[in-house]
Coordinates of C-alpha atoms in Angstrom, one line a residue:
Chain F
X1 CA 153.6 -23.7 -97.1
X2 CA 152.1 -21.4 -94.5
X3 CA 150.6 -22.6 -91.3
X4 CA 148.1 -20.7 -89.2
X5 CA 147.9 -21.6 -85.5
X6 CA 145.2 -20.0 -83.4
X7 CA 146.0 -20.0 -79.6
X8 CA 144.1 -18.9 -76.5
X9 CA 145.0 -17.4 -73.2
X10 CA 143.4 -19.4 -70.4
X11 CA 143.7 -19.9 -66.7
X12 CA 146.7 -22.2 -66.0
X13 CA 145.8 -25.9 -66.1
X14 CA 147.0 -26.5 -62.5
X15 CA 144.9 -23.7 -61.0
X16 CA 141.6 -24.7 -59.5
X17 CA 139.1 -22.0 -60.3
X18 CA 136.2 -20.9 -58.1
X19 CA 132.8 -19.5 -58.9
X20 CA 132.5 -15.8 -57.9
X21 CA 130.2 -14.7 -55.1
X22 CA 127.3 -13.5 -57.2
X23 CA 127.3 -16.6 -59.4
X24 CA 127.9 -14.8 -62.6
X25 CA 131.2 -16.3 -63.7
X26 CA 134.3 -18.0 -62.4
X27 CA 136.7 -15.7 -60.6
X28 CA 139.7 -15.3 -62.8
X29 CA 141.2 -12.2 -61.3
X30 CA 144.8 -12.5 -60.2
X31 CA 145.0 -16.1 -61.4
X32 CA 148.0 -17.4 -63.3
X33 CA 147.3 -17.3 -67.0
X34 CA 149.0 -19.4 -69.7
X35 CA 148.7 -20.6 -73.2
X36 CA 146.0 -23.3 -73.4
X37 CA 147.9 -26.7 -73.2
X38 CA 146.3 -28.0 -76.5
X39 CA 147.3 -24.8 -78.3
X40 CA 150.9 -25.3 -77.1
X41 CA 150.8 -28.7 -78.7
X42 CA 149.5 -27.2 -81.9
X43 CA 152.3 -24.6 -81.9
X44 CA 154.9 -27.4 -81.3
X45 CA 153.6 -29.4 -84.2
X46 CA 153.8 -26.4 -86.6
X47 CA 157.4 -25.8 -85.4
X48 CA 158.3 -29.4 -86.0
X49 CA 156.8 -29.3 -89.5
X50 CA 158.9 -26.2 -90.1
X51 CA 162.0 -27.9 -88.8
X52 CA 161.2 -30.8 -91.2
X53 CA 161.2 -28.4 -94.1
X54 CA 157.5 -28.8 -94.9
X55 CA 156.4 -25.5 -93.6
X56 CA 157.9 -22.1 -94.5
X57 CA 156.0 -19.7 -92.2
X58 CA 154.1 -20.0 -89.0
X59 CA 151.5 -17.4 -88.1
X60 CA 150.0 -17.4 -84.6
X61 CA 146.7 -15.7 -84.0
X62 CA 144.7 -15.0 -80.9
X63 CA 141.3 -13.4 -80.1
X64 CA 141.2 -11.8 -76.7
X65 CA 142.2 -9.0 -74.3
X66 CA 145.4 -7.0 -74.6
X67 CA 147.1 -9.3 -72.2
X68 CA 146.7 -12.2 -74.6
X69 CA 149.7 -10.7 -76.5
X70 CA 151.8 -12.5 -73.8
X71 CA 150.6 -15.8 -75.2
X72 CA 151.4 -14.7 -78.8
X73 CA 154.9 -13.8 -77.6
X74 CA 155.2 -17.3 -75.9
X75 CA 154.2 -18.9 -79.2
X76 CA 156.8 -16.8 -81.0
X77 CA 159.5 -17.8 -78.5
X78 CA 158.6 -21.4 -79.3
X79 CA 159.2 -20.8 -83.0
X80 CA 156.2 -19.0 -84.6
X81 CA 157.3 -16.3 -87.1
X82 CA 154.7 -13.6 -86.5
X83 CA 151.6 -12.9 -84.5
X84 CA 148.1 -11.5 -85.1
X85 CA 146.1 -10.2 -82.2
X86 CA 142.4 -9.6 -82.6
X87 CA 141.7 -7.4 -79.6
X88 CA 138.5 -7.7 -77.7
X89 CA 137.5 -7.6 -74.1
X90 CA 134.4 -9.6 -74.7
X91 CA 134.1 -13.3 -74.1
X92 CA 133.1 -14.7 -77.4
X93 CA 131.5 -18.0 -78.2
X94 CA 133.5 -20.4 -80.4
X95 CA 131.4 -19.6 -83.5
X96 CA 132.3 -15.9 -83.3
X97 CA 136.0 -16.8 -82.8
X98 CA 135.8 -19.2 -85.8
X99 CA 134.3 -16.3 -87.9
X100 CA 137.2 -14.0 -86.9
X101 CA 139.8 -16.7 -87.6
X102 CA 138.2 -17.4 -90.9
X103 CA 138.5 -13.7 -91.8
X104 CA 142.2 -13.9 -90.9
X105 CA 142.5 -17.1 -93.0
X106 CA 141.0 -15.3 -96.0
X107 CA 143.8 -12.8 -95.9
X108 CA 146.6 -15.2 -95.0
X109 CA 145.6 -18.1 -97.3
X110 CA 147.4 -20.7 -95.1
X111 CA 147.5 -24.3 -96.4
X112 CA 147.2 -25.7 -93.0
X113 CA 145.4 -24.5 -89.8
X114 CA 146.4 -26.3 -86.6
X115 CA 144.4 -25.8 -83.4
X116 CA 144.0 -27.4 -80.0
X117 CA 141.1 -29.8 -79.7
X118 CA 139.6 -27.8 -76.9
X119 CA 140.4 -25.0 -74.5
X120 CA 140.4 -26.0 -70.8
X121 CA 138.3 -23.0 -69.8
X122 CA 135.2 -23.4 -72.0
X123 CA 135.7 -27.1 -72.7
X124 CA 133.7 -26.5 -75.9
X125 CA 135.7 -28.5 -78.5
X126 CA 134.1 -26.6 -81.4
X127 CA 136.3 -23.9 -82.8
X128 CA 138.4 -26.0 -85.2
X129 CA 135.4 -27.8 -86.6
X130 CA 133.5 -24.5 -87.0
X131 CA 136.5 -22.9 -88.7
X132 CA 136.8 -25.8 -91.1
X133 CA 133.1 -25.5 -92.0
X134 CA 133.3 -21.7 -92.6
X135 CA 136.5 -22.0 -94.6
X136 CA 134.9 -25.0 -96.5
X137 CA 137.9 -27.2 -95.7
X138 CA 138.1 -30.8 -94.6
X139 CA 139.0 -31.4 -90.9
X140 CA 141.0 -34.0 -88.9
X141 CA 140.1 -33.7 -85.3
X142 CA 141.8 -35.1 -82.2
X143 CA 145.1 -35.8 -84.1
X144 CA 147.8 -37.9 -82.5
X145 CA 150.0 -38.0 -85.6
X146 CA 150.2 -35.6 -88.6
X147 CA 152.1 -36.1 -91.8
X148 CA 152.1 -34.0 -94.9
X149 CA 152.2 -36.2 -98.0
X150 CA 152.2 -34.1 -101.1
X151 CA 148.8 -32.4 -101.5
X152 CA 147.4 -34.5 -98.7
X153 CA 147.6 -34.7 -95.0
X154 CA 147.8 -38.2 -93.3
X155 CA 146.4 -38.0 -89.8
X156 CA 145.9 -40.5 -87.0
X157 CA 143.0 -39.6 -84.9
X158 CA 142.2 -40.6 -81.3
X159 CA 138.6 -41.9 -81.5
X160 CA 136.4 -43.6 -78.8
X161 CA 137.4 -47.2 -79.6
X162 CA 141.0 -46.6 -80.5
X163 CA 142.9 -45.0 -83.3
X164 CA 141.7 -44.1 -86.8
X165 CA 144.0 -43.1 -89.8
X166 CA 142.6 -40.8 -92.5
X167 CA 143.9 -38.8 -95.4
X168 CA 142.4 -35.4 -96.3
X169 CA 143.3 -33.0 -99.1
X170 CA 145.0 -29.7 -98.3
X171 CA 144.2 -27.0 -97.4
X172 CA 142.8 -28.5 -94.2
X173 CA 142.1 -27.9 -90.5
X174 CA 143.7 -30.1 -87.8
X175 CA 142.8 -30.1 -84.1
X176 CA 145.4 -31.7 -81.9
X177 CA 145.1 -34.2 -79.1
X178 CA 147.4 -34.5 -76.0
X179 CA 149.5 -37.3 -77.4
X180 CA 150.6 -35.6 -80.6
X181 CA 153.8 -34.3 -79.2
X182 CA 155.5 -33.0 -76.0
X183 CA 155.9 -29.2 -76.4
X184 CA 159.3 -27.7 -75.8
X185 CA 160.2 -25.0 -73.4
X186 CA 161.0 -21.5 -74.6
X187 CA 164.7 -20.8 -74.2
X188 CA 165.7 -17.4 -72.8
X189 CA 167.4 -16.2 -76.1
X190 CA 164.3 -17.1 -78.0
X191 CA 162.1 -15.3 -75.5
X192 CA 164.3 -12.2 -76.2
X193 CA 164.1 -12.7 -79.9
X194 CA 160.4 -13.2 -79.8
X195 CA 160.0 -9.6 -78.6
X196 CA 161.2 -8.3 -81.9
X197 CA 159.0 -10.5 -84.1
X198 CA 156.1 -8.8 -85.9
X199 CA 152.9 -8.6 -84.0
X200 CA 149.9 -7.1 -85.8
X201 CA 146.9 -5.8 -83.7
X202 CA 143.5 -5.7 -85.2
X203 CA 140.0 -4.7 -84.0
X204 CA 137.0 -6.9 -84.7
X205 CA 135.8 -4.1 -87.0
X206 CA 138.9 -4.2 -89.1
X207 CA 138.0 -7.8 -90.2
X208 CA 134.6 -6.8 -91.6
X209 CA 132.9 -9.6 -89.6
X210 CA 129.6 -9.0 -87.9
X211 CA 129.1 -11.0 -84.8
X212 CA 125.8 -12.0 -83.2
X213 CA 124.8 -12.4 -79.6
X214 CA 124.0 -16.2 -79.6
X215 CA 123.5 -16.9 -75.9
X216 CA 123.4 -15.6 -72.4
X217 CA 125.0 -17.2 -69.4
X218 CA 122.2 -17.0 -66.8
X219 CA 124.3 -18.2 -63.9
X220 CA 127.5 -20.0 -63.0
X221 CA 127.4 -22.3 -60.0
X222 CA 129.8 -24.6 -58.2
X223 CA 129.2 -28.3 -58.8
X224 CA 127.4 -30.2 -56.0
X225 CA 129.7 -31.0 -53.1
X226 CA 130.2 -34.6 -52.4
X227 CA 129.5 -35.9 -48.9
X228 CA 132.7 -36.2 -46.9
X229 CA 134.1 -39.7 -47.2
X230 CA 135.7 -42.0 -44.7
X231 CA 139.1 -43.6 -44.5
X232 CA 139.0 -47.3 -43.9
X233 CA 141.7 -49.2 -42.0
X234 CA 141.8 -52.4 -43.9
X235 CA 140.8 -54.2 -47.1
X236 CA 138.3 -56.3 -45.2
X237 CA 136.6 -53.1 -43.8
X238 CA 136.5 -51.7 -47.4
X239 CA 135.0 -54.9 -48.8
X240 CA 132.4 -54.9 -45.9
X241 CA 131.5 -51.2 -46.5
X242 CA 131.0 -51.7 -50.2
X243 CA 128.8 -54.7 -49.7
X244 CA 126.8 -53.7 -46.7
X245 CA 126.9 -49.9 -46.5
X246 CA 127.2 -48.6 -50.0
X247 CA 125.6 -51.8 -51.4
X248 CA 127.3 -51.3 -54.8
X249 CA 128.6 -54.9 -55.0
Chain M
X1 CA 108.9 -28.5 -83.0
X2 CA 110.9 -31.7 -83.6
X3 CA 114.2 -32.9 -82.4
X4 CA 116.8 -34.7 -84.5
X5 CA 119.2 -37.1 -82.8
X6 CA 122.3 -38.3 -84.6
X7 CA 122.7 -42.0 -83.9
X8 CA 126.0 -43.3 -82.6
X9 CA 126.9 -46.6 -84.1
X10 CA 129.6 -48.6 -85.9
X11 CA 127.4 -50.0 -88.7
X12 CA 127.0 -53.2 -86.7
X13 CA 125.4 -52.1 -83.5
X14 CA 123.7 -49.1 -82.1
X15 CA 125.6 -47.6 -79.1
X16 CA 123.9 -47.1 -75.8
X17 CA 124.8 -43.4 -76.1
X18 CA 122.0 -42.9 -78.6
X19 CA 119.3 -44.1 -76.1
X20 CA 120.7 -41.6 -73.6
X21 CA 120.6 -38.7 -76.1
X22 CA 117.0 -39.7 -76.8
X23 CA 116.4 -39.3 -73.1
X24 CA 117.8 -35.8 -73.2
X25 CA 115.6 -35.1 -76.3
X26 CA 112.5 -36.2 -74.3
X27 CA 113.5 -33.9 -71.5
X28 CA 113.4 -31.0 -74.0
X29 CA 110.1 -32.2 -75.3
X30 CA 108.8 -32.7 -78.9
X31 CA 108.8 -35.3 -81.6
X32 CA 112.1 -37.1 -81.6
X33 CA 113.6 -38.5 -84.9
X34 CA 116.8 -40.5 -85.0
X35 CA 119.2 -40.1 -87.9
X36 CA 121.3 -43.1 -88.9
X37 CA 124.0 -42.2 -91.4
X38 CA 126.0 -45.4 -92.2
X39 CA 126.5 -48.2 -94.6
X40 CA 125.0 -51.7 -94.5
X41 CA 123.6 -51.0 -91.0
X42 CA 120.3 -52.9 -90.9
X43 CA 121.0 -54.1 -87.4
X44 CA 121.4 -50.5 -86.2
X45 CA 118.2 -49.5 -87.8
X46 CA 116.3 -52.4 -86.1
X47 CA 117.7 -51.4 -82.8
X48 CA 116.9 -47.8 -83.2
X49 CA 113.2 -48.6 -84.1
X50 CA 112.8 -50.0 -80.6
X51 CA 114.0 -46.8 -78.8
X52 CA 111.1 -45.6 -76.6
X53 CA 109.4 -42.5 -77.8
X54 CA 111.1 -42.2 -81.2
X55 CA 108.8 -41.0 -84.0
X56 CA 110.9 -41.7 -87.2
X57 CA 114.2 -43.4 -87.8
X58 CA 115.8 -41.6 -90.7
X59 CA 118.2 -43.9 -92.6
X60 CA 120.8 -42.7 -95.0
X61 CA 122.9 -45.6 -96.2
X62 CA 125.9 -45.2 -98.5
X63 CA 129.5 -46.1 -98.6
X64 CA 130.1 -42.4 -98.3
X65 CA 128.6 -42.5 -94.8
X66 CA 130.4 -45.7 -93.7
X67 CA 132.9 -44.0 -91.5
X68 CA 130.7 -41.2 -90.2
X69 CA 133.1 -38.5 -91.3
X70 CA 132.1 -35.0 -90.3
X71 CA 132.4 -33.3 -93.7
X72 CA 129.5 -35.0 -95.4
X73 CA 127.5 -36.1 -92.4
X74 CA 127.3 -32.4 -91.5
X75 CA 126.0 -31.7 -95.0
X76 CA 123.4 -34.4 -94.6
X77 CA 122.2 -33.0 -91.3
X78 CA 122.1 -29.5 -92.7
X79 CA 119.9 -30.7 -95.5
X80 CA 117.4 -32.1 -92.9
X81 CA 117.7 -29.2 -90.5
X82 CA 114.7 -27.2 -91.7
X83 CA 112.3 -29.5 -90.0
X84 CA 114.0 -29.4 -86.6
X85 CA 114.4 -26.9 -83.8
X86 CA 116.9 -29.0 -81.9
X87 CA 119.8 -31.1 -83.2
X88 CA 121.5 -33.4 -80.7
X89 CA 124.3 -35.9 -80.7
X90 CA 126.3 -37.7 -78.0
X91 CA 129.5 -35.9 -76.8
X92 CA 131.5 -38.8 -78.2
X93 CA 134.4 -38.4 -80.7
X94 CA 131.9 -38.6 -83.6
X95 CA 129.4 -36.2 -82.1
X96 CA 132.1 -33.7 -81.1
X97 CA 133.6 -34.0 -84.6
X98 CA 130.4 -33.5 -86.5
X99 CA 128.0 -31.1 -84.7
X100 CA 130.2 -28.0 -84.5
X101 CA 130.4 -28.2 -88.3
X102 CA 126.6 -28.4 -88.5
X103 CA 126.3 -25.4 -86.1
X104 CA 128.7 -23.2 -88.1
X105 CA 126.9 -24.0 -91.3
X106 CA 123.6 -23.1 -89.6
X107 CA 125.2 -20.0 -88.1
X108 CA 124.2 -20.9 -84.6
X109 CA 126.3 -21.4 -81.5
X110 CA 126.6 -24.9 -80.1
X111 CA 126.3 -26.0 -76.5
X112 CA 128.7 -28.8 -75.7
X113 CA 128.4 -31.6 -73.1
X114 CA 124.9 -30.6 -71.9
X115 CA 124.3 -32.3 -68.5
X116 CA 120.8 -30.9 -67.7
X117 CA 117.8 -29.5 -69.6
X118 CA 116.3 -26.5 -67.8
X119 CA 113.9 -25.6 -70.7
X120 CA 113.8 -25.9 -74.4
X121 CA 116.3 -23.1 -74.8
X122 CA 118.2 -23.2 -71.5
X123 CA 120.7 -25.9 -70.6
X124 CA 123.4 -26.6 -68.0
X125 CA 126.9 -27.5 -69.0
X126 CA 130.2 -27.9 -67.1
X127 CA 133.1 -25.5 -67.7
X128 CA 136.7 -25.4 -66.4
X129 CA 137.1 -29.2 -66.1
X130 CA 133.8 -29.5 -64.3
X131 CA 134.7 -27.0 -61.5
X132 CA 131.8 -24.8 -62.5
X133 CA 128.4 -25.4 -64.1
X134 CA 127.1 -22.8 -66.5
X135 CA 123.4 -22.3 -67.1
X136 CA 123.1 -21.0 -70.6
X137 CA 120.2 -19.7 -72.6
X138 CA 120.4 -19.9 -76.3
X139 CA 118.9 -17.2 -78.5
X140 CA 119.4 -19.1 -81.7
X141 CA 116.4 -20.3 -83.7
X142 CA 118.0 -23.7 -83.8
X143 CA 119.7 -25.3 -80.9
X144 CA 122.6 -27.6 -81.6
X145 CA 123.8 -29.6 -78.5
X146 CA 126.1 -32.4 -77.7
X147 CA 125.0 -34.4 -74.7
X148 CA 127.1 -35.8 -71.9
X149 CA 125.6 -39.2 -71.9
X150 CA 126.7 -40.1 -68.4
X151 CA 124.2 -37.5 -67.1
X152 CA 121.2 -39.2 -68.7
X153 CA 119.5 -42.6 -68.2
X154 CA 118.9 -44.5 -71.4
X155 CA 115.3 -44.8 -72.7
X156 CA 113.9 -48.3 -72.8
X157 CA 113.5 -50.5 -75.8
X158 CA 109.7 -50.6 -76.1
X159 CA 109.2 -48.3 -79.1
X160 CA 108.0 -48.9 -82.6
X161 CA 109.3 -46.1 -84.8
X162 CA 108.8 -46.2 -88.5
X163 CA 111.7 -46.0 -90.9
X164 CA 112.1 -43.2 -93.4
X165 CA 114.7 -43.7 -96.1
X166 CA 116.9 -40.7 -97.0
X167 CA 118.5 -41.3 -100.4
X168 CA 120.4 -38.1 -100.7
X169 CA 124.1 -38.8 -100.7
X170 CA 126.8 -36.2 -100.0
X171 CA 130.3 -37.2 -100.8
X172 CA 133.2 -37.0 -98.3
X173 CA 136.6 -35.8 -99.3
X174 CA 138.0 -37.7 -96.3
X175 CA 139.7 -40.9 -97.2
X176 CA 139.6 -43.7 -94.7
X177 CA 143.1 -45.4 -94.4
X178 CA 142.9 -47.8 -91.4
X179 CA 141.9 -48.1 -87.8
X180 CA 143.0 -50.0 -84.8
X181 CA 140.3 -50.5 -82.3
X182 CA 141.0 -52.0 -78.9
X183 CA 139.3 -55.3 -78.4
X184 CA 137.9 -56.1 -75.0
X185 CA 135.6 -58.6 -73.5
X186 CA 134.8 -56.1 -70.7
X187 CA 131.9 -53.7 -70.8
X188 CA 132.4 -50.4 -72.5
X189 CA 133.9 -47.8 -70.3
X190 CA 131.2 -45.2 -70.8
X191 CA 128.4 -47.7 -70.1
X192 CA 129.9 -49.8 -67.3
X193 CA 128.3 -49.7 -63.8
X194 CA 131.7 -50.4 -62.2
X195 CA 135.0 -48.9 -63.4
X196 CA 138.4 -49.9 -62.0
X197 CA 141.0 -47.3 -63.0
X198 CA 144.8 -47.4 -62.6
X199 CA 147.3 -44.6 -62.6
X200 CA 151.1 -44.1 -62.5
X201 CA 151.2 -46.0 -59.3
X202 CA 150.8 -49.3 -61.2
X203 CA 154.4 -48.9 -62.4
X204 CA 154.0 -50.7 -65.7
X205 CA 151.5 -52.2 -68.2
X206 CA 151.9 -55.8 -66.9
X207 CA 150.8 -54.7 -63.4
X208 CA 147.4 -53.7 -64.9
X209 CA 146.7 -57.4 -64.8
X210 CA 145.8 -57.1 -61.1
X211 CA 143.2 -54.4 -61.9
X212 CA 141.8 -56.5 -64.7
X213 CA 141.2 -59.3 -62.3
X214 CA 139.3 -57.0 -60.0
X215 CA 137.4 -55.5 -62.9
X216 CA 136.4 -58.9 -64.1
X217 CA 135.3 -60.1 -60.7
X218 CA 133.0 -57.0 -60.5
X219 CA 131.9 -57.2 -64.1
X220 CA 133.4 -53.8 -64.6
X221 CA 135.4 -51.8 -67.1
X222 CA 139.0 -50.8 -67.0
X223 CA 140.0 -47.2 -67.0
X224 CA 143.2 -45.2 -66.6
X225 CA 144.6 -41.8 -65.7
X226 CA 146.5 -39.7 -68.3
X227 CA 149.8 -40.6 -66.6
X228 CA 149.2 -44.3 -67.1
X229 CA 148.3 -43.7 -70.8
X230 CA 151.2 -41.4 -71.5
X231 CA 153.6 -43.9 -69.9
X232 CA 152.3 -46.5 -72.3
X233 CA 150.8 -48.8 -69.7
X234 CA 147.4 -49.0 -71.5
X235 CA 145.9 -47.6 -74.7
X236 CA 144.6 -44.0 -74.8
X237 CA 140.9 -44.9 -75.3
X238 CA 140.9 -46.0 -71.6
X239 CA 141.7 -42.5 -70.4
X240 CA 139.2 -41.1 -68.0
X241 CA 139.3 -37.3 -67.5
X242 CA 138.6 -33.9 -69.0
X243 CA 140.1 -34.9 -72.3
X244 CA 139.3 -38.6 -72.2
X245 CA 136.1 -40.4 -71.3
X246 CA 133.6 -38.9 -68.8
X247 CA 132.1 -41.7 -66.7
X248 CA 129.6 -41.8 -63.9
X249 CA 129.4 -45.5 -62.8
X250 CA 127.8 -46.7 -59.6
X251 CA 131.3 -47.6 -58.3
X252 CA 134.6 -46.1 -59.4
X253 CA 137.7 -47.6 -57.9
X254 CA 140.8 -45.4 -58.4
X255 CA 144.0 -47.3 -57.8
X256 CA 147.4 -45.5 -57.7
X257 CA 145.8 -42.3 -59.0
X258 CA 146.7 -39.1 -57.3
X259 CA 143.5 -37.2 -58.4
X260 CA 144.6 -34.3 -60.6
X261 CA 141.9 -31.8 -61.5
X262 CA 141.8 -33.1 -65.1
X263 CA 141.2 -36.7 -63.9
X264 CA 138.5 -35.7 -61.4
X265 CA 136.7 -34.0 -64.3
X266 CA 136.0 -37.4 -65.8
X267 CA 134.8 -39.3 -62.8
X268 CA 133.6 -37.1 -60.0
X269 CA 129.9 -37.8 -60.7
X270 CA 130.4 -41.5 -59.9
X271 CA 127.9 -42.6 -57.2
X272 CA 130.5 -44.2 -55.0
X273 CA 134.2 -43.5 -55.3
X274 CA 136.9 -45.7 -53.7
X275 CA 140.5 -44.6 -53.6
X276 CA 143.4 -46.9 -52.9
X277 CA 146.7 -45.0 -52.6
X278 CA 149.7 -45.2 -50.4
X279 CA 150.1 -41.4 -50.3
X280 CA 147.7 -40.1 -47.5
X281 CA 148.0 -36.6 -49.0
X282 CA 146.7 -37.6 -52.5
X283 CA 143.9 -35.3 -53.6
X284 CA 141.8 -38.3 -54.7
X285 CA 141.0 -38.9 -51.0
X286 CA 139.2 -35.6 -50.8
X287 CA 136.5 -36.8 -53.1
X288 CA 136.5 -40.5 -52.2
X289 CA 133.6 -42.0 -50.3
X290 CA 136.0 -44.7 -49.0
X291 CA 139.7 -44.3 -48.9
X292 CA 142.3 -46.9 -48.1
X293 CA 145.8 -45.9 -47.5
X294 CA 147.7 -49.0 -48.6
X295 CA 150.1 -50.4 -51.1
X296 CA 148.0 -51.3 -54.1
X297 CA 150.0 -54.4 -54.8
X298 CA 148.9 -55.9 -51.5
X299 CA 145.4 -54.3 -51.3
X300 CA 144.0 -55.0 -54.8
X301 CA 144.6 -58.8 -54.8
X302 CA 143.3 -59.0 -51.3
X303 CA 140.2 -57.1 -52.2
X304 CA 139.7 -59.2 -55.3
X305 CA 139.8 -62.3 -53.1
X306 CA 137.3 -60.9 -50.6
X307 CA 134.6 -60.0 -53.2

């Protein structure tokens, strides 16, 4: 079966971003960019399913600026077969991205769509669920284990109190959690080979999707700074401060 | 216009998260109704009726709703949506699972993890692991929000809402197989006023016992960093951080935790932060109110004895 894996280009997880001077956005110029860590886990899972003989083709898709093709190439170096780039300079809300992905899915007719549970820039945790709704598919969010069992998908989910195992009929949407797998590194020969894999570029208009302006970001501000703390010299001093100064115990 | 709040429960008890989402709803302003989708959940209904300021408790009971699966609960909310301008749920695993589905079916954008209400259409939410706060104005006719419950104080239990039975049942295609929930005598991580968290520095799962003693002495909950969870020291539902639980207790004690961006995202709104670490360069000291550079295996038992 065919698997569709949407991926996103984001600021590298180890970079601490700063709000820009006019409080309109975070300053992402000249920062190291990477494939969103959860998307990497999604790609890895698709590749493992292919290695297990369950999956025949992996299509990666991204919505974003021209530079996002780098992340498609990364995904292809990890094992994806081909890429689709929906090019836009605009920052779109998850619903708009889900609509574009749904248009791609209508053409591709994948049996399984695997996404990260959230991107580390917007922290929305919406796109997979929205795509499932638009495509009228069942969803298994926050997956820590995925198994294809005939026409069904057995998924273990990370829920608030522990783990939950469910089964959903295919085609379906899965969003992946951190503990699903440990993504592999791209090997140099595979990075070279990935450059020759097919990459299709589309404009939003090509997909026949009309997007709406849903919201306006009025301002972006840094979080309140915490008051500078103190280093205490001993456990006794710490206990004393907690009791008598902070009065929290 | 009215506000619909999706209740967070396990069919046996109503979670405190719901009372916090109701508080957010009251900050928006308007009549607040609470929807309980579940099965054999009379105790949940009784608890929800008491929530201060709630108008109706809508109760949809069916085996189809027993597990709170997103596919049919979203259909149920969609069916009720005409009467509401705002639809809210806690940013818990269930709320995060269900509400985006509702939003997409309503063709509106969702606002996730709202921490502040500016007006009925403008909200503040953290982005980039809490390193920035975005003030966002929604232009959609209906506003669908998940609420970061650590940012709101629960409403009191002096209400007297009436119960409205919803008998429409939407079927779920999701089959429940099994679940393994962690059992603990300690308070729930999200609701605890004290949280004691351990990281990689604990070395192994057995060593968490010294943190458990400290947590029990303080009547607190146990938490962990991703490193401790990934290493298998404790179960994943204890993870505090960008991708785990977001907590804001009165006192957060970070033991053997370096303080990566992703961990700080889950606890930096705690009132008082204590860090115990033997590495004086650990980033956790930059946000700690009280830092102690010491070996945790000496310091934690000593602290437990002194309290």
